[in-house]
Every structure is written in structure tokens, then in C-alpha cells.
PDB file of C-alpha atoms in Angstrom:
ATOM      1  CA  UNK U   1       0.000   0.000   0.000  1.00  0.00           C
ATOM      2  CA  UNK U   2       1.309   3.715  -0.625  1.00  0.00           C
ATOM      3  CA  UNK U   3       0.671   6.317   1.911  1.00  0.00           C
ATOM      4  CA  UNK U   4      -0.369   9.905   0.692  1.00  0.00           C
ATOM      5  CA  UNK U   5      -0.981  12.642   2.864  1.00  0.00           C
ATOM      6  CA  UNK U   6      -3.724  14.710   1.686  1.00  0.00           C
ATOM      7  CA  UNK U   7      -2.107  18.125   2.460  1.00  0.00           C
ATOM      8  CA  UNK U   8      -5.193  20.241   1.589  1.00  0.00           C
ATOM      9  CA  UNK U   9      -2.986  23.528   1.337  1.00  0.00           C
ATOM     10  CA  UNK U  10      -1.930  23.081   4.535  1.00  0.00           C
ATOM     11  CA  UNK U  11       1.426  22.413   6.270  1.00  0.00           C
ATOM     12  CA  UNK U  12       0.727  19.512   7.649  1.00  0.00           C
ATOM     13  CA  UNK U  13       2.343  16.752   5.737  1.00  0.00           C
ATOM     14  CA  UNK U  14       0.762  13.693   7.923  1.00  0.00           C
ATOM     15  CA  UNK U  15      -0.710  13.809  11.385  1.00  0.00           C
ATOM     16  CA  UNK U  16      -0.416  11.798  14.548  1.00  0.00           C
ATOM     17  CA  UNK U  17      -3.979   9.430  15.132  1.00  0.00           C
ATOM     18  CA  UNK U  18      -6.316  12.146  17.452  1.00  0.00           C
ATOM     19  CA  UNK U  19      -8.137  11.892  20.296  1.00  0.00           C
ATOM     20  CA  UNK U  20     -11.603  11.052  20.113  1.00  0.00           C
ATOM     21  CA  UNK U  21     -13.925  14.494  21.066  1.00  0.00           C
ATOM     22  CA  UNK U  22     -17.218  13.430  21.030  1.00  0.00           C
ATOM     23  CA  UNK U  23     -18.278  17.045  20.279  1.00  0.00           C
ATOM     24  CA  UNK U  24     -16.218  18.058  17.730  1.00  0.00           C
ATOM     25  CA  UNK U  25     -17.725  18.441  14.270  1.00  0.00           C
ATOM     26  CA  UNK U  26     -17.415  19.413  10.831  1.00  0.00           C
ATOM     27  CA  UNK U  27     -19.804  20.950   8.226  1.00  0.00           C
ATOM     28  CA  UNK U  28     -20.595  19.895   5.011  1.00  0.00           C
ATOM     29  CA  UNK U  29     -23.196  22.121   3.218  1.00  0.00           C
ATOM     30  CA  UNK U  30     -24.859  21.199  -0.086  1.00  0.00           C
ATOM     31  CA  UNK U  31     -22.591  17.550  -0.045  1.00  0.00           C
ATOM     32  CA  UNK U  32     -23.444  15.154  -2.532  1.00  0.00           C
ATOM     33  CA  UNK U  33     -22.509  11.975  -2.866  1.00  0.00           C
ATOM     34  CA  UNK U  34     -19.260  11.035  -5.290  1.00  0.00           C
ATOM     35  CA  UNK U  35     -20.053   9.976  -8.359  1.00  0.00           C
ATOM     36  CA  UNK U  36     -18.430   6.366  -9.219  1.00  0.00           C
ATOM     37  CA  UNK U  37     -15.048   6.234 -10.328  1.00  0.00           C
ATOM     38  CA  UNK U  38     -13.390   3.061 -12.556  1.00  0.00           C
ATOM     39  CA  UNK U  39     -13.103  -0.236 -11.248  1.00  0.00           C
ATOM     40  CA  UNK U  40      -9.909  -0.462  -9.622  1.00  0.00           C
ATOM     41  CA  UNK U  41     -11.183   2.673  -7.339  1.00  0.00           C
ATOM     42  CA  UNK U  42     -14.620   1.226  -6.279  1.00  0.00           C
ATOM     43  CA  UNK U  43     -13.997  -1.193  -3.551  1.00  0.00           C
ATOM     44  CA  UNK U  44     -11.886   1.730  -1.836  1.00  0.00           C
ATOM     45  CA  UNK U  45     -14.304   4.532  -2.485  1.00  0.00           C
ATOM     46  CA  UNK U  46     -17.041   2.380  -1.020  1.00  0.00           C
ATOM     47  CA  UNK U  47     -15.264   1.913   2.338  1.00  0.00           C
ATOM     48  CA  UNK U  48     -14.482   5.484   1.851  1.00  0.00           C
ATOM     49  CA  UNK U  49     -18.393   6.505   1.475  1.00  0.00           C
ATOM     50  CA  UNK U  50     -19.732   3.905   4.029  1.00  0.00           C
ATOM     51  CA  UNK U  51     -16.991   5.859   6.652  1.00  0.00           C
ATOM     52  CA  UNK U  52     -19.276   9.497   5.357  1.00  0.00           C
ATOM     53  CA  UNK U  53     -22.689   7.604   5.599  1.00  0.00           C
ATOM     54  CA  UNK U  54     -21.900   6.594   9.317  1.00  0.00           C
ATOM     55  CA  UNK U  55     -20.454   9.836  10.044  1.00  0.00           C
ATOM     56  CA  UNK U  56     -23.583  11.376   9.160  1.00  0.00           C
ATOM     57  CA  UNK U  57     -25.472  12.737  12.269  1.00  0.00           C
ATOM     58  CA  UNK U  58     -28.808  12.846  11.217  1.00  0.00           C
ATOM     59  CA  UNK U  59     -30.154  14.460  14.025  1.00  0.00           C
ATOM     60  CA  UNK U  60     -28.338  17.908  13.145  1.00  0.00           C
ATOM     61  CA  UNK U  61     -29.091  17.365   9.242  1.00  0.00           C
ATOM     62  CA  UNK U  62     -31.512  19.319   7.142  1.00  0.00           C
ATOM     63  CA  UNK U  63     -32.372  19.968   3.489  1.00  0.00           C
ATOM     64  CA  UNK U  64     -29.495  22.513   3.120  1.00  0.00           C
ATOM     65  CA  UNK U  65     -26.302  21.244   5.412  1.00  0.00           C
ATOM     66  CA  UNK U  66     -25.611  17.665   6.334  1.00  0.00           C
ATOM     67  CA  UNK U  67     -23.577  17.526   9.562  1.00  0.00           C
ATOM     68  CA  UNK U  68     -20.715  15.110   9.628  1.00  0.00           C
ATOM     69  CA  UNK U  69     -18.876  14.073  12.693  1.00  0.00           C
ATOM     70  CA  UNK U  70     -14.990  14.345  12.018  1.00  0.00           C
ATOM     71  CA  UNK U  71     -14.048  11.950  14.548  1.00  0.00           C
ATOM     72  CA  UNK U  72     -15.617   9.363  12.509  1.00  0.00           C
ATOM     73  CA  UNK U  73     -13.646  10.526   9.225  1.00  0.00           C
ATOM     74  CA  UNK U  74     -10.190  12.027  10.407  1.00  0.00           C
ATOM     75  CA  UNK U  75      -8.472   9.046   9.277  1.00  0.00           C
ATOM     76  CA  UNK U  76      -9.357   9.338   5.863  1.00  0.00           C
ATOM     77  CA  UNK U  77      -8.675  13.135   6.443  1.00  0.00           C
ATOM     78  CA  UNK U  78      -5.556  13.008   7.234  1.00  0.00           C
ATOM     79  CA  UNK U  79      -4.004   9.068   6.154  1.00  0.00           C
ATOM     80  CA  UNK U  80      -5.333   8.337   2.823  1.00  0.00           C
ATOM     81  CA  UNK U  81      -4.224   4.975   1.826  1.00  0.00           C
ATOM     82  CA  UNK U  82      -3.804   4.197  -2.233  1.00  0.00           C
ATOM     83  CA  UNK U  83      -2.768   1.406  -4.045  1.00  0.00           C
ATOM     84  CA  UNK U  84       0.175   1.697  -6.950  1.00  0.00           C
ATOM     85  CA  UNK U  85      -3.138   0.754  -9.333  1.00  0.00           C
ATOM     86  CA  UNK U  86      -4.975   3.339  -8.285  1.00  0.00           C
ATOM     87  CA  UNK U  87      -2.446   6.085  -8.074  1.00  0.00           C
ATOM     88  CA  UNK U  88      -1.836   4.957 -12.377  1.00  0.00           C
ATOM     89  CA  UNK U  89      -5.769   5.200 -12.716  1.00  0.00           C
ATOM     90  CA  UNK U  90      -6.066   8.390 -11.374  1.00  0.00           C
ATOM     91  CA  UNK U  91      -3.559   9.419 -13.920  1.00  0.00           C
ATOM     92  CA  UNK U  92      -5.574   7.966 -16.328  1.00  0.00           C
ATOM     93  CA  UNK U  93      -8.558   9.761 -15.866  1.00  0.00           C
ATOM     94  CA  UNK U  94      -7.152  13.471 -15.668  1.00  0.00           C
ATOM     95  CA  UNK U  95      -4.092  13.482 -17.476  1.00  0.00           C
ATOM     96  CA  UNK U  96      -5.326  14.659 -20.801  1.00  0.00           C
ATOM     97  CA  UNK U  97      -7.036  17.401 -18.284  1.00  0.00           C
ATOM     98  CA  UNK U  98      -4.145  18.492 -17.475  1.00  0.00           C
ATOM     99  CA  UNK U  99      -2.318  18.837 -20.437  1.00  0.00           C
ATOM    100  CA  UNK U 100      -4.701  20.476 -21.956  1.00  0.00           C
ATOM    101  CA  UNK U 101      -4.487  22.874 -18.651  1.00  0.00           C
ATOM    102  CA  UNK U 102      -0.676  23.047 -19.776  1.00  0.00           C
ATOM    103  CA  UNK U 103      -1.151  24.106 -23.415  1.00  0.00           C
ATOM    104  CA  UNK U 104      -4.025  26.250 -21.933  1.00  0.00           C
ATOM    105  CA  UNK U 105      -2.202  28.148 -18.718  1.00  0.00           C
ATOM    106  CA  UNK U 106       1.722  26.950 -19.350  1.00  0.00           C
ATOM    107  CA  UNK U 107       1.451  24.945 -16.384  1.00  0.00           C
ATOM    108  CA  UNK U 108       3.517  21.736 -16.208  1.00  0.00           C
ATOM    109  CA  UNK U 109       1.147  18.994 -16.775  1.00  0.00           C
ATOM    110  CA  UNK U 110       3.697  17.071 -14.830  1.00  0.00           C
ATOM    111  CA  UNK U 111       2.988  19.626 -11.316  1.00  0.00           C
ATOM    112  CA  UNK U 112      -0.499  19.586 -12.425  1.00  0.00           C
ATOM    113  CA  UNK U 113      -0.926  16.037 -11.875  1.00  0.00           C
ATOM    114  CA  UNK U 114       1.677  15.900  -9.405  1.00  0.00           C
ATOM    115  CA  UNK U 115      -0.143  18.285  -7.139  1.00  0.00           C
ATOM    116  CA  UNK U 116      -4.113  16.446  -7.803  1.00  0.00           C
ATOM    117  CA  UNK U 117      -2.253  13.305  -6.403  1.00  0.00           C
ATOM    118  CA  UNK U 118      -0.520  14.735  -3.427  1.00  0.00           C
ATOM    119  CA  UNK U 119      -3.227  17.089  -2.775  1.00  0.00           C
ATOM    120  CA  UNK U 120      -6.103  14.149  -3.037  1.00  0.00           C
ATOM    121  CA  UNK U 121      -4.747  11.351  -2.231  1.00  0.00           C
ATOM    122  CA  UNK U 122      -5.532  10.004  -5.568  1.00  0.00           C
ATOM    123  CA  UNK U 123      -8.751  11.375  -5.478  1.00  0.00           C
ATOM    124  CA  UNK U 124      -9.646   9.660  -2.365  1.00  0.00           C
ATOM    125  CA  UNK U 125      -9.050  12.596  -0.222  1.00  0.00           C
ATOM    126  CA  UNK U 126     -12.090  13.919   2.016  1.00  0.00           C
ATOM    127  CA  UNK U 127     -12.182  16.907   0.171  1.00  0.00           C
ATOM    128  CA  UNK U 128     -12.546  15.621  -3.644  1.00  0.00           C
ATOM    129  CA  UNK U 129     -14.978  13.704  -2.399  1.00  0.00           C
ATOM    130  CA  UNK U 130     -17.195  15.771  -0.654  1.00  0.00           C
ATOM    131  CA  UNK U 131     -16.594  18.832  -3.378  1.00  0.00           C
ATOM    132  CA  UNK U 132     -14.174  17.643  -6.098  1.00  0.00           C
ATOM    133  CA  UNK U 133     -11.915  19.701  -4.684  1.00  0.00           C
ATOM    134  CA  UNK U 134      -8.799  18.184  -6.228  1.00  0.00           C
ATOM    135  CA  UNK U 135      -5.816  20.760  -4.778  1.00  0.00           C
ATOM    136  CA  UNK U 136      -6.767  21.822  -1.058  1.00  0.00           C
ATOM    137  CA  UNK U 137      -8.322  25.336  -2.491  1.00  0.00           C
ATOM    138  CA  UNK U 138      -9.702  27.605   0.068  1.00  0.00           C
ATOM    139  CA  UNK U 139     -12.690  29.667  -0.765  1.00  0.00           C
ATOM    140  CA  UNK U 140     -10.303  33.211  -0.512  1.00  0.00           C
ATOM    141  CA  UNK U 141     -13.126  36.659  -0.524  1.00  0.00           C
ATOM    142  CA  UNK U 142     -13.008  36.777  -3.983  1.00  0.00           C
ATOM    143  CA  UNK U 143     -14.990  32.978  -4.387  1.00  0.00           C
ATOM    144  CA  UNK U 144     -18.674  33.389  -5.050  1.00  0.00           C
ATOM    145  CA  UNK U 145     -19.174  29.727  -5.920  1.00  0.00           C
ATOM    146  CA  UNK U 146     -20.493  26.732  -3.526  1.00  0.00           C
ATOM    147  CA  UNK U 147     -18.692  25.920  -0.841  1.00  0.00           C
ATOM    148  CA  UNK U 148     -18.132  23.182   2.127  1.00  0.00           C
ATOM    149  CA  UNK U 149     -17.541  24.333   5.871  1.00  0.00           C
ATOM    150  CA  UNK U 150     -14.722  21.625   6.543  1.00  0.00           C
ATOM    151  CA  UNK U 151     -12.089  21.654   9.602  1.00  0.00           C
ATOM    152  CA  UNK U 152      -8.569  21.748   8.458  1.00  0.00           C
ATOM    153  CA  UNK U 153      -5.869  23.943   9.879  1.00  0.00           C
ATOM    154  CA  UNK U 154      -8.740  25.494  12.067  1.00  0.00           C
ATOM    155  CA  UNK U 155     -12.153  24.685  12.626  1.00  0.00           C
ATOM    156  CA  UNK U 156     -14.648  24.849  10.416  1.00  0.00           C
ATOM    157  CA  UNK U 157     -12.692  26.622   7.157  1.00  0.00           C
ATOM    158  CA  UNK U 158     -13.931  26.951   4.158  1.00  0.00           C
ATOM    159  CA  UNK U 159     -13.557  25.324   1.013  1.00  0.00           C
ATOM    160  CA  UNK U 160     -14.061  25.365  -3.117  1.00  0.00           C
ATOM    161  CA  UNK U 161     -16.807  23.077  -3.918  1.00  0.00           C
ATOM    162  CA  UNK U 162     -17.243  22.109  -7.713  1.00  0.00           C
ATOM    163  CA  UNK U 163     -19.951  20.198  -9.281  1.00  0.00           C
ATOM    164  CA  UNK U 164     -17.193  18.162 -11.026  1.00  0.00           C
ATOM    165  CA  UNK U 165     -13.375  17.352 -11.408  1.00  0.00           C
ATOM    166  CA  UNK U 166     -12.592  19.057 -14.203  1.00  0.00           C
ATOM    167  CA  UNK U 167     -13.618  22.299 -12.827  1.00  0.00           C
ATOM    168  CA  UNK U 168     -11.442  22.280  -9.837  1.00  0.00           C
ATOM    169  CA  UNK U 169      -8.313  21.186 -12.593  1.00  0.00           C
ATOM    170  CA  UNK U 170      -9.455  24.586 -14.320  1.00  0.00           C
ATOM    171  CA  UNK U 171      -9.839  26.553 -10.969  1.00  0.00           C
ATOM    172  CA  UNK U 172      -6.061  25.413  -9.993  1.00  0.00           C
ATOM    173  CA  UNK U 173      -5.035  26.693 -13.219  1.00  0.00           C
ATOM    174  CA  UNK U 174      -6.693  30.160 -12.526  1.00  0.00           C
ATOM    175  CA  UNK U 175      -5.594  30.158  -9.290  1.00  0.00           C
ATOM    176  CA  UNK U 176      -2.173  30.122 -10.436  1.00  0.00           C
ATOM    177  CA  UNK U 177      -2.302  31.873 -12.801  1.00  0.00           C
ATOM    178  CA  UNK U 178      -4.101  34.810 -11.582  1.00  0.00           C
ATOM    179  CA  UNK U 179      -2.339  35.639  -8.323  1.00  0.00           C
ATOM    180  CA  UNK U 180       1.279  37.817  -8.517  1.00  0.00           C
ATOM    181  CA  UNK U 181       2.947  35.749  -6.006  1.00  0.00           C
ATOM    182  CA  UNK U 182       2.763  32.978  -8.229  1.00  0.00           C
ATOM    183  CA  UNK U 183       3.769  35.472 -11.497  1.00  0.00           C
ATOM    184  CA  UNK U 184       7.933  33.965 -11.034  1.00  0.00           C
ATOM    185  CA  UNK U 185       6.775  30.609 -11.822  1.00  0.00           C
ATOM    186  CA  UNK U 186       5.863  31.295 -15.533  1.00  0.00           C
ATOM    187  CA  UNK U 187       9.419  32.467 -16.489  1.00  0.00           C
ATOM    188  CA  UNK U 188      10.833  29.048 -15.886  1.00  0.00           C
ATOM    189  CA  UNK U 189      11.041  26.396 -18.114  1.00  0.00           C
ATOM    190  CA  UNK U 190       8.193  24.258 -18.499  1.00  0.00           C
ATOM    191  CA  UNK U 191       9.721  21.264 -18.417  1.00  0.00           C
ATOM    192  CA  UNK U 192      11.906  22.190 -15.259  1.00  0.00           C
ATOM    193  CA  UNK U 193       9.155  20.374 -12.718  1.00  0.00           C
ATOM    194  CA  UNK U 194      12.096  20.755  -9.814  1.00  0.00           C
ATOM    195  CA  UNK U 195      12.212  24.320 -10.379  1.00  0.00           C
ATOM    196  CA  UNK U 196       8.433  24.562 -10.221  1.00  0.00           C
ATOM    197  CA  UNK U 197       8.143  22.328  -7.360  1.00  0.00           C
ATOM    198  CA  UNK U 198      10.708  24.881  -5.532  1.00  0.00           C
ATOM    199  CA  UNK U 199       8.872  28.059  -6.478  1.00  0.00           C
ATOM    200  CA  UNK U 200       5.474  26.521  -5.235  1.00  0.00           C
ATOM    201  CA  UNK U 201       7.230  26.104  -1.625  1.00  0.00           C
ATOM    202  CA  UNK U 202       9.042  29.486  -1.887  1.00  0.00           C
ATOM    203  CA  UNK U 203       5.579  31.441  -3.473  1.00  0.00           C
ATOM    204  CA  UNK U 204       3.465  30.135  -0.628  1.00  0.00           C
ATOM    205  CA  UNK U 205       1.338  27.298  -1.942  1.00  0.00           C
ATOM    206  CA  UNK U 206       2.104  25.370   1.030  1.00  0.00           C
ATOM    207  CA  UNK U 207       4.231  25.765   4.148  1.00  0.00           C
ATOM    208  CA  UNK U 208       5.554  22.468   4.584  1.00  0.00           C
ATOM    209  CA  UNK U 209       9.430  22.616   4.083  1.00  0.00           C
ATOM    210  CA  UNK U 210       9.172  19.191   2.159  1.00  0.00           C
ATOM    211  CA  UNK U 211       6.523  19.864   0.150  1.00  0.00           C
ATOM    212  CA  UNK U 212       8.960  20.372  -3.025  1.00  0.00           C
ATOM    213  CA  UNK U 213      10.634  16.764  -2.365  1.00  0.00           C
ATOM    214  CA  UNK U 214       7.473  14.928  -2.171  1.00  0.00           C
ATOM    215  CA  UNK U 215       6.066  16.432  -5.176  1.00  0.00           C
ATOM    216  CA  UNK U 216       9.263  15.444  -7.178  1.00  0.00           C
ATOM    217  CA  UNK U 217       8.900  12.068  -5.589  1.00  0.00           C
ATOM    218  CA  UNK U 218       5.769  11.332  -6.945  1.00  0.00           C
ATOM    219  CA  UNK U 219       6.650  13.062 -10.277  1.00  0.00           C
ATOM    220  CA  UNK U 220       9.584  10.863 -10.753  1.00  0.00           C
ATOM    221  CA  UNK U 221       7.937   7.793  -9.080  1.00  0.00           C
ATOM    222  CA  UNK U 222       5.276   8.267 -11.556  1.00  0.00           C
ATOM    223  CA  UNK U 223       6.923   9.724 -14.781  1.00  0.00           C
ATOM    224  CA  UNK U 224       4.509  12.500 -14.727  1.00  0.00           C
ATOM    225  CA  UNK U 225       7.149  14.843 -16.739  1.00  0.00           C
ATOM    226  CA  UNK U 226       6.417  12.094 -19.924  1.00  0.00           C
ATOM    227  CA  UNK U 227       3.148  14.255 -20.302  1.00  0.00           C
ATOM    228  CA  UNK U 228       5.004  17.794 -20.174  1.00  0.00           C
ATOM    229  CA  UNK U 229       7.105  16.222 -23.277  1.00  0.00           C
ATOM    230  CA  UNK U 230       4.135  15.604 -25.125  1.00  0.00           C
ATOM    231  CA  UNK U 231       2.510  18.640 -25.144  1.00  0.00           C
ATOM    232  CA  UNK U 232       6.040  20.429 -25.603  1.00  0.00           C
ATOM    233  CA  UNK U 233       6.596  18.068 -28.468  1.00  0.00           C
ATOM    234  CA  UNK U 234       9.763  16.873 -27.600  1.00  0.00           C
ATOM    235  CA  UNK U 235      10.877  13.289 -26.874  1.00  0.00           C
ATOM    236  CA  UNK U 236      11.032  11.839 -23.682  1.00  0.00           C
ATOM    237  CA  UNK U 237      14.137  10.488 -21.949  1.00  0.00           C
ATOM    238  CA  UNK U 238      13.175   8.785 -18.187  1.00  0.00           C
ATOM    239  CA  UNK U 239      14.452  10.126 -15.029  1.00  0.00           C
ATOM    240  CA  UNK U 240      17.677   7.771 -14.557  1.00  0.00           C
ATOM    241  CA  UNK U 241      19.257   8.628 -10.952  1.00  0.00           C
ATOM    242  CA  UNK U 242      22.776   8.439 -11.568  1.00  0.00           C
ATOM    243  CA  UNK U 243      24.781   7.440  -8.453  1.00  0.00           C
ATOM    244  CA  UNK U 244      26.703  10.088  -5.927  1.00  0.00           C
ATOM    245  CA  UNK U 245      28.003  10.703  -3.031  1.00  0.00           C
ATOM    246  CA  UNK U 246      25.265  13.020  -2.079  1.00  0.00           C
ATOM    247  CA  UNK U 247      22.974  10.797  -2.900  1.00  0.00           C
ATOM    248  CA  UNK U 248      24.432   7.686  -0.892  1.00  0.00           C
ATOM    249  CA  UNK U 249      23.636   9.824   2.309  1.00  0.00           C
ATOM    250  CA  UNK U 250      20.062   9.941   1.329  1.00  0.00           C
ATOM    251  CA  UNK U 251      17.334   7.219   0.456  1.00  0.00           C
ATOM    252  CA  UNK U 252      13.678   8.102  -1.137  1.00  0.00           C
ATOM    253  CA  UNK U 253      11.442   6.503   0.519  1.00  0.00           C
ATOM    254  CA  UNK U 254       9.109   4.052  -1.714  1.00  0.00           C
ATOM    255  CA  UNK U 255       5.936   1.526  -1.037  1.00  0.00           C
ATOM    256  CA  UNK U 256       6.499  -0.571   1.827  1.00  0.00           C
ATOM    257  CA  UNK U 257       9.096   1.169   3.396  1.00  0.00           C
ATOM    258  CA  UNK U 258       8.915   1.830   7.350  1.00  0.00           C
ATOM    259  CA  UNK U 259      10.917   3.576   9.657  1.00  0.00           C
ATOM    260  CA  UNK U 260      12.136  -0.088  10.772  1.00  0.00           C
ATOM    261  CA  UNK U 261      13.337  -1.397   7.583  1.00  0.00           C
ATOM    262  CA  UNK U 262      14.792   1.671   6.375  1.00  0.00           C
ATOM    263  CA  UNK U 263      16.814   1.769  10.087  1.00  0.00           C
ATOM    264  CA  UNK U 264      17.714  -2.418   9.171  1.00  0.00           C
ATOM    265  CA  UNK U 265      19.202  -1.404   5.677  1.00  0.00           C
ATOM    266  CA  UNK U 266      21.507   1.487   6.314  1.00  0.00           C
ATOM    267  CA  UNK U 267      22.590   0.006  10.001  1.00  0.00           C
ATOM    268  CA  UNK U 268      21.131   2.892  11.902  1.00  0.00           C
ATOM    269  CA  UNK U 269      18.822   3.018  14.470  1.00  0.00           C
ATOM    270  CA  UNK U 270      15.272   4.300  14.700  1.00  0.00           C
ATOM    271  CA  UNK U 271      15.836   6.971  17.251  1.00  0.00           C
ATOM    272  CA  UNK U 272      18.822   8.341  14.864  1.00  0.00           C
ATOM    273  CA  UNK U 273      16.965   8.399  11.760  1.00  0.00           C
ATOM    274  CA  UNK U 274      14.147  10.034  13.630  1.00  0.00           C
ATOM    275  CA  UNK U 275      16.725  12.920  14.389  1.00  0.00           C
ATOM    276  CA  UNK U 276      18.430  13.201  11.562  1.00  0.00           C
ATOM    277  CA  UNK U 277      14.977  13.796   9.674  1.00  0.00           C
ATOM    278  CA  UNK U 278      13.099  15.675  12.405  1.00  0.00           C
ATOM    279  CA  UNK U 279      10.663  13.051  12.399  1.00  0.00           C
ATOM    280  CA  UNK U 280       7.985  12.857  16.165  1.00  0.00           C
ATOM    281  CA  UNK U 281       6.608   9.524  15.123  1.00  0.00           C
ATOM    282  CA  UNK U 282       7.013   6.958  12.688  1.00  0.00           C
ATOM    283  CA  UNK U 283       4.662   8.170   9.534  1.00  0.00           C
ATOM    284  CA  UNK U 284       6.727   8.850   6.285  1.00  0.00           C
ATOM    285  CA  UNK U 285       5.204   9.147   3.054  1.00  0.00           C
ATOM    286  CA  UNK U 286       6.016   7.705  -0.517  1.00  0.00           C
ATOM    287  CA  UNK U 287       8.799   9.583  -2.524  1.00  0.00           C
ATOM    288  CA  UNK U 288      10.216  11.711   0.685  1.00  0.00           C
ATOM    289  CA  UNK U 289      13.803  12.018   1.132  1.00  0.00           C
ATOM    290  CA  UNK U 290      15.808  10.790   4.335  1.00  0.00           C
ATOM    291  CA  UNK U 291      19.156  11.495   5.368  1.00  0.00           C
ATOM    292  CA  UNK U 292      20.712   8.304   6.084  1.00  0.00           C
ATOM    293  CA  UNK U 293      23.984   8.713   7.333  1.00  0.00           C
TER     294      UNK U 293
END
């Protein structure tokens, strides 16, 4: 199994299992339920929409708002759990999206996909379910659309909701493309995803310090950059990691990997590669980068 944190435009790149507050909720106004997704997705999203459907608290739900408990769903919110399969199907469904987003906006169709992944969880997320919201997009004062009241780095925030996918791949592009702080991006190269990845961090997208290293990780992992070839009309030549000293002292971290085995194979203890990576517990997340010596 992979392990994705949903970051939902937060900093928080995963998040230690919470204590159970009977009284804490979370909002959900105008949610409908996700529409079914391709095969290899269905016997996840199910679990994932039988965990909203007991969450519901019917007793504070009416016509216009359905009430969910969050202690029921924070798992899902905050863990998202994928399969390889799914992770290619997803890419699949919206790649052409966002290439045509590239051609459209001169976004790399490699960070756009890149970023619906991380963002999501592979469309699995809480959010993209509950509003197709495939990138962690707050409402901001200038949205006038629908929206869902949903607890992230506070209580009860509030996010995009779109009637489908493909709108909240357009709104990202907008997004982007419409706010100055993000105006440095579009003078790199658009096949430099490493840069872009970097100047997502450094404009504020998200204030996790590894943000930029997990985004590469699944680009690489993935070959996402394949698609920013096509659309460039160039050929593609696959990411080959050549060897280095530099990177002999670090290790990307890849499906099935755990704190423990990672500790086994470079003869170093837990504790030490705890410190060394400022790690408080033992979550790590597919295509992050650990110093190892």
C-alpha cells in the first residue's frame, strides 16, 4: 500500500492518530454523494463513502447542510491509503485534463498532476470527495461559488466546492495563474518540474518545508514529466538517478518502506533516523527524502 498525505494547502504533511472528542464536528453544506469512479477505485471509495454515511449525524441534518462528525472521518482526512493501481488510474482519468491545462495556462502537466495526487490522495481525499476539490483550495473573498464548511488547519474553514473534477483542474489553473505571487513561476522552463516544485514552496502554496521533495517524488515515481514532453513536443528520456556521493547519504522513501526497515538497511537506528529527519513519530510518506547517514 502507498501512503499519501492529503495536504489540503496546509502544512501539515501527515498527522499523529487524534483523540476522540465526542463534540467536535465538521460541516458539510450542499454535499453530494461522489459519483463512481473506474473499477480499480470502487472497492476503496465504497469503504471510503460507508466511513461518510456513518459519520452522518442525522439528528443535526436538514435539506441545506448535512452535519458530519470528524471523529468518525479524520483518518481518511488526514491518512489516505492508495494502491500503486490506483495512483496509475487516477492518472488515467485526468491526465489529458491536465495537459490540456498546460497548453491552456503553461502549467507543467507534470505539477499539475503531481499536485491532484498529493493534494487528493488520488482522489480519495475527504475533500474531492465531498466537493471535487482536487488541490486543497480555500474559498479566498473573492470565491462566489459553492462551498463546504470543513475543519482543516482550524475549525470549520472553508472550502471550493465544484460540481465536477474538471472544474477544480481549471480553478487550480486560474488560481495560479491569476495571483502575482505565483507570477515567477511562468518564467521558468516548463519542463523544469524541480524548479516549479521549488517556487510553489518558496511562493506560498504550502508551508511544509518538504513539500517540493514529495512532489518530485511522486513526479519521478510516476513519470509524470512524460506528459510535459508531449505537449512540448519533444521526446522523452526517463528520469535515470545516476549514483553520488550526495545521494548515498540519502534514500527516497518508496511503497512498503517503514521507519524499521529503512533503520535495518543502512545500520542505523530508529531513534537516529528520527533525528536526523526531524521526524515525532514513525509516519513517512512515498517519494520523501531521508538522510541516512
Amino acid at each position: 500500500m502507498l501512503l499519501i498525505a492529503a495536504a489540503c494547502g496546509s502544512s501539515k504533511s501527515v498527522a499523529k492518530r487524534p483523540v476522540t472528542k465526542k463534540h467536535s464536528t465538521s460541516v458539510a453544506r450542499t454535499v453530494r454523494k461522489p459519483a463512481a469512479r473506474p473499477t480499480t477505485q470502487s472497492a476503496e471509495r465504497r469503504k471510503i463513502e460507508q466511513q461518510y454515511e456513518t459519520a452522518r449525524e442525522d439528528s443535526k441534518s436538514n435539506s441545506k447542510e448535512t452535519v458530519y462528525s470528524k471523529q468518525e472521518i479524520l483518518e481518511a482526512t488526514t491518512r489516505v491509503k492508495v494502491t500503486t493501481a490506483m495512483v496509475l488510474d487516477y492518472i488515467e482519468t485526468y491526465k489529458d485534463i491536465a495537459k490540456g491545462n498546460m497548453a491552456q495556462y503553461g502549467i507543467p502537466a507534470s505539477i499539475i498532476l503531481g499536485q491532484g495526487i498529493l493534494e487528493s490522495g488520488a482522489g480519495t481525499g475527504p475533500l474531492s470527495n465531498i466537493a471535487n476539490n482536487h488541490f486543497g483550495i480555500k474559498c479566498h473573498k473573492e470565491w462566489t461559488g459553492e462551498s463546504v464548511s470543513y475543519d482543516d488547519d482550524a475549525a470549520g474553514e472553508c472550502f471550493r466546492k465544484y460540481s465536477e473534477s474538471a472544474e477544480s483542474y481549471r480553478d487550480h489553473s486560474l488560481f495560479l495563474t491569476s495571483r502575482q505571487r505565483y507570477a515567477g513561476l511562468f518564467s521558468l522552463d516548463k519542463d523544469d518540474y524541480k524548479a516549479w516544485a521549488k517556487g510553489l514552496r518558496a511562493a506560498g502554496y504550502a508551508t511544509d518545508p518538504k513539500y517540493p521533495e514529495k512532489l518530485i517524488g511522486i513526479i519521478e515515481r510516476y513519470q509524470l514529466q512524460r506528459f510535459d514532453a508531449e505537449v512540448l513536443g519533444r521526446e522523452y528520456a526517463p528520469t535515470v538517478k545516476q549514483p553520488s556521493d550526495v545521494a548515498a547519504s540519502r534514500y527516497q522513501v518508496t511503497q512498503g518502506d517503514t521507519l524499521y526497515s529503512i533503520s535495518r538497511r543502512f545500520n542505523i537506528s530508529v531513534d537516529e533516523l528520527r533525528r536526523k529527519n526531524n521526524i515525532t513519530d514513525n509516519t513517512i510518506s512515498i517519494g520523501q527524502q531521508l538522510i541516512v547517514n
